[in-house]
PDB file of C-alpha atoms in Angstrom:
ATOM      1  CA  UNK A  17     168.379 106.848 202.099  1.00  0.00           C
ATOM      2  CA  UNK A  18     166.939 106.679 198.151  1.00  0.00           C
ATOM      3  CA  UNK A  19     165.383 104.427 196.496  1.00  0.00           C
ATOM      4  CA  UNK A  20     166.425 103.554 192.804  1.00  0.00           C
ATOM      5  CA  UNK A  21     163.041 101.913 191.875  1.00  0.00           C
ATOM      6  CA  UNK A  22     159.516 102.106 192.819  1.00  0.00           C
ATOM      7  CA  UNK A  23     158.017  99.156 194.407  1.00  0.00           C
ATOM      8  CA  UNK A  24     156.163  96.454 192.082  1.00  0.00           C
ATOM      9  CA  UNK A  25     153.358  95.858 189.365  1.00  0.00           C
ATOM     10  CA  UNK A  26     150.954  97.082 192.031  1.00  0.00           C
ATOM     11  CA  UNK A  27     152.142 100.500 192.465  1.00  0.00           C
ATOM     12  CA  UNK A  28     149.956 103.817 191.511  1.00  0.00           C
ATOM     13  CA  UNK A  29     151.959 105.890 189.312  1.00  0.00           C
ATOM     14  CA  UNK A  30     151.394 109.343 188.337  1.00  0.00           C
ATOM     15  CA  UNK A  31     153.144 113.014 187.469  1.00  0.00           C
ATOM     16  CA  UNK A  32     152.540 116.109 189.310  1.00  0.00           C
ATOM     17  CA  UNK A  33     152.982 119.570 189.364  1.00  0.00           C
ATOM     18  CA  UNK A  34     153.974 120.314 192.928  1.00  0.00           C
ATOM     19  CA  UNK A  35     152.145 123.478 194.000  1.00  0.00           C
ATOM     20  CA  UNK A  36     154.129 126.341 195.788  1.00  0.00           C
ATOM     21  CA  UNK A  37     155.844 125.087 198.625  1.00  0.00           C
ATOM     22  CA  UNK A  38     156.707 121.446 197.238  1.00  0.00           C
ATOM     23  CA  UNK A  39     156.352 118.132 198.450  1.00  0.00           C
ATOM     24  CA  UNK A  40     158.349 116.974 201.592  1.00  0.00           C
ATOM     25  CA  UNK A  41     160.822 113.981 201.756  1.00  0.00           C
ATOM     26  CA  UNK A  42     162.668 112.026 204.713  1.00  0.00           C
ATOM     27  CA  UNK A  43     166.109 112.639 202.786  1.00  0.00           C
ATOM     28  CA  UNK A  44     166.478 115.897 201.219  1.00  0.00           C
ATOM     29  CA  UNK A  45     163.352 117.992 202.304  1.00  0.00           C
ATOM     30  CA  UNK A  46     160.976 119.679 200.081  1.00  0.00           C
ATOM     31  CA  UNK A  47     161.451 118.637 196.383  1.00  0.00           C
ATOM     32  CA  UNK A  48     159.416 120.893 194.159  1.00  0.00           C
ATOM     33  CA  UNK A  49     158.757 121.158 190.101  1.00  0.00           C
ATOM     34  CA  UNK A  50     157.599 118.142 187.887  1.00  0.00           C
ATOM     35  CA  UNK A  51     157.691 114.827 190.329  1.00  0.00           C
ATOM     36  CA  UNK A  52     156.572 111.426 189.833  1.00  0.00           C
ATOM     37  CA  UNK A  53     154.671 109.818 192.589  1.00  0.00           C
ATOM     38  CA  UNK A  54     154.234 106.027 193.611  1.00  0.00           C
ATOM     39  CA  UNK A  55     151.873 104.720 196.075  1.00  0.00           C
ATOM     40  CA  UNK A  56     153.089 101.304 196.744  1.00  0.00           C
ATOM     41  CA  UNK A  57     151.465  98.372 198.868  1.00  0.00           C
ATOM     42  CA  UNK A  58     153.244  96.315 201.324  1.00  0.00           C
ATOM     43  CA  UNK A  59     152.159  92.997 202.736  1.00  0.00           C
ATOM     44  CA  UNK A  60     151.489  94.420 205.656  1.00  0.00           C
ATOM     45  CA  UNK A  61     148.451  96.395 204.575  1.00  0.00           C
ATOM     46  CA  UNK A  62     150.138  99.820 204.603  1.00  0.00           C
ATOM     47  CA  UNK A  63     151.517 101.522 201.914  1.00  0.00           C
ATOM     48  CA  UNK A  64     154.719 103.120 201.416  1.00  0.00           C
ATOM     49  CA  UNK A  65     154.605 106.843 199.032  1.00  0.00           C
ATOM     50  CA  UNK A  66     157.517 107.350 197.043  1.00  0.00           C
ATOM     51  CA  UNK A  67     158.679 110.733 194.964  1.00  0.00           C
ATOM     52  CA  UNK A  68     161.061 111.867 192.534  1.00  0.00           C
ATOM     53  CA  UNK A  69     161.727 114.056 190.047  1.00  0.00           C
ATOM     54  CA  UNK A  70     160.004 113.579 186.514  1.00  0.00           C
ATOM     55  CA  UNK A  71     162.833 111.178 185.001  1.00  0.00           C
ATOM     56  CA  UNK A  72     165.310 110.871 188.028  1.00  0.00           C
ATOM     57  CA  UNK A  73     166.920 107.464 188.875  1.00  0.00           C
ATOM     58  CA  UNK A  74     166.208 108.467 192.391  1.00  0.00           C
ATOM     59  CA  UNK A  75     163.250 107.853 194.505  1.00  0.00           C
ATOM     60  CA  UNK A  76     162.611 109.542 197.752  1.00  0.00           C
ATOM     61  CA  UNK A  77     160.175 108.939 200.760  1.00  0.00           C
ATOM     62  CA  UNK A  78     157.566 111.260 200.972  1.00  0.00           C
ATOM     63  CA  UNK A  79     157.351 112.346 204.795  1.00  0.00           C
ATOM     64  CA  UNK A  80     154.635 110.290 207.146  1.00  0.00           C
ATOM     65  CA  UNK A  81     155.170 107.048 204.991  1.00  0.00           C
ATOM     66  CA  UNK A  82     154.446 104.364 205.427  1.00  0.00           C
ATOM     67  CA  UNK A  83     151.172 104.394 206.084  1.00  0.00           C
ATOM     68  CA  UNK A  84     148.162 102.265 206.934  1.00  0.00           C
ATOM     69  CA  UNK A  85     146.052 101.856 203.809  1.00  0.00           C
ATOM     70  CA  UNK A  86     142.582 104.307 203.906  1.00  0.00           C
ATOM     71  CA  UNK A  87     139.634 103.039 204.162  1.00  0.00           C
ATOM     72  CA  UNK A  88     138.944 104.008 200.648  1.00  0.00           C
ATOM     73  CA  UNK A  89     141.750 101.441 199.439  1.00  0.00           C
ATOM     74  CA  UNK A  90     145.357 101.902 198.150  1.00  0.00           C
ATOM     75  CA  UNK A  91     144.031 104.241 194.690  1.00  0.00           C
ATOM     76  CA  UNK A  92     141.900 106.746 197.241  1.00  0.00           C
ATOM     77  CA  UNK A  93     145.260 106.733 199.356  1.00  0.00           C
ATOM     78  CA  UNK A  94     147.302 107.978 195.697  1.00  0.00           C
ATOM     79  CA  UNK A  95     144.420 110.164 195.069  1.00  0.00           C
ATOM     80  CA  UNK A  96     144.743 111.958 198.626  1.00  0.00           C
ATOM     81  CA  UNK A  97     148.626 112.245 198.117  1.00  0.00           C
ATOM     82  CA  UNK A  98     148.305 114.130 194.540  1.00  0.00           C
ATOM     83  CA  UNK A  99     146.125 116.543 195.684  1.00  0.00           C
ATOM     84  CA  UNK A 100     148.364 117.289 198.365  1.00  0.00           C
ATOM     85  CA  UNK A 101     151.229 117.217 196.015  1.00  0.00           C
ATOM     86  CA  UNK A 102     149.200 119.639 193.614  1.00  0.00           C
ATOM     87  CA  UNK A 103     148.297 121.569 196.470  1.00  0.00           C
ATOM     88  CA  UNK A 104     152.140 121.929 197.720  1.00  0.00           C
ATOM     89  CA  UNK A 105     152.998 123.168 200.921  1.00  0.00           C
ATOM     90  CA  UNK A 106     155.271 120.716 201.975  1.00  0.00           C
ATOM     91  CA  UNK A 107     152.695 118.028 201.511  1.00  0.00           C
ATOM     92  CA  UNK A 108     153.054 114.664 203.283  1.00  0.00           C
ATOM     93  CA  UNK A 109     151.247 111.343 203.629  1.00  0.00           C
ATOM     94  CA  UNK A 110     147.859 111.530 204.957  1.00  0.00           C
ATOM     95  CA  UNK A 111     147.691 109.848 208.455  1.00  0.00           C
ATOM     96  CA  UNK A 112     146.245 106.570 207.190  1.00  0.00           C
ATOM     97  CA  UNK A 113     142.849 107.587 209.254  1.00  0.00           C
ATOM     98  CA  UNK A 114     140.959 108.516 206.640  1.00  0.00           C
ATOM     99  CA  UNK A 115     141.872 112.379 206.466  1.00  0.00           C
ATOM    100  CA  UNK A 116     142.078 114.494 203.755  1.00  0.00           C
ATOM    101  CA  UNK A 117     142.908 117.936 204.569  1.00  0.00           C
ATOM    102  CA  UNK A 118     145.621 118.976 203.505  1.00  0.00           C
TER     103      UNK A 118
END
């Protein structure tokens, strides 16, 4: 399923570069090129990580969300998905535990 929006005011939005090897999705698999990522908060204190490409319509999940929020808050949580974004490989979500490896 897509999304057509990212979720609300409280969203972290940013564009990537997806390193070699792409980002992966629950939909259509590993998206790769210039993306757009949101890292959205839901009322239940996790946080659900959206992608598409750079000026789609389309939003897609980004695999392993949603997710607890970090300990470092919902903006480490973004910061932790870009790098893995940047870093490619079929990145997904980070397990909401606090790791960062990608």
């Amino acid at each position: 399923m897509t999304h057509t929006s990212a979720a609300g005011p409280d969203a972290h939005l940013n564009d990537v570069k997806a390193g070699p090897g792409g980002a992966m999705t629950d939909e259509v698999g590993v998206i790769t090129g210039e993306l757009t990522v949101a890292t959205c908060p839901l009322a239940d204190g996790r946080a659900v990580v959206l992608v598409q490409y750079k000026d789609a319509d389309e939003w897609y999940t980004l695999t392993g969300s949603p997710v607890p929020v970090t300990p470092g808050g919902i903006a480490q949580l973004h910061a932790t998905v870009l790098e893995r974004v940047r870093a490619g490989g079929g990145a997904r979500v980070p397990d909401g535990r606090g790791e960062t490896s990608a």
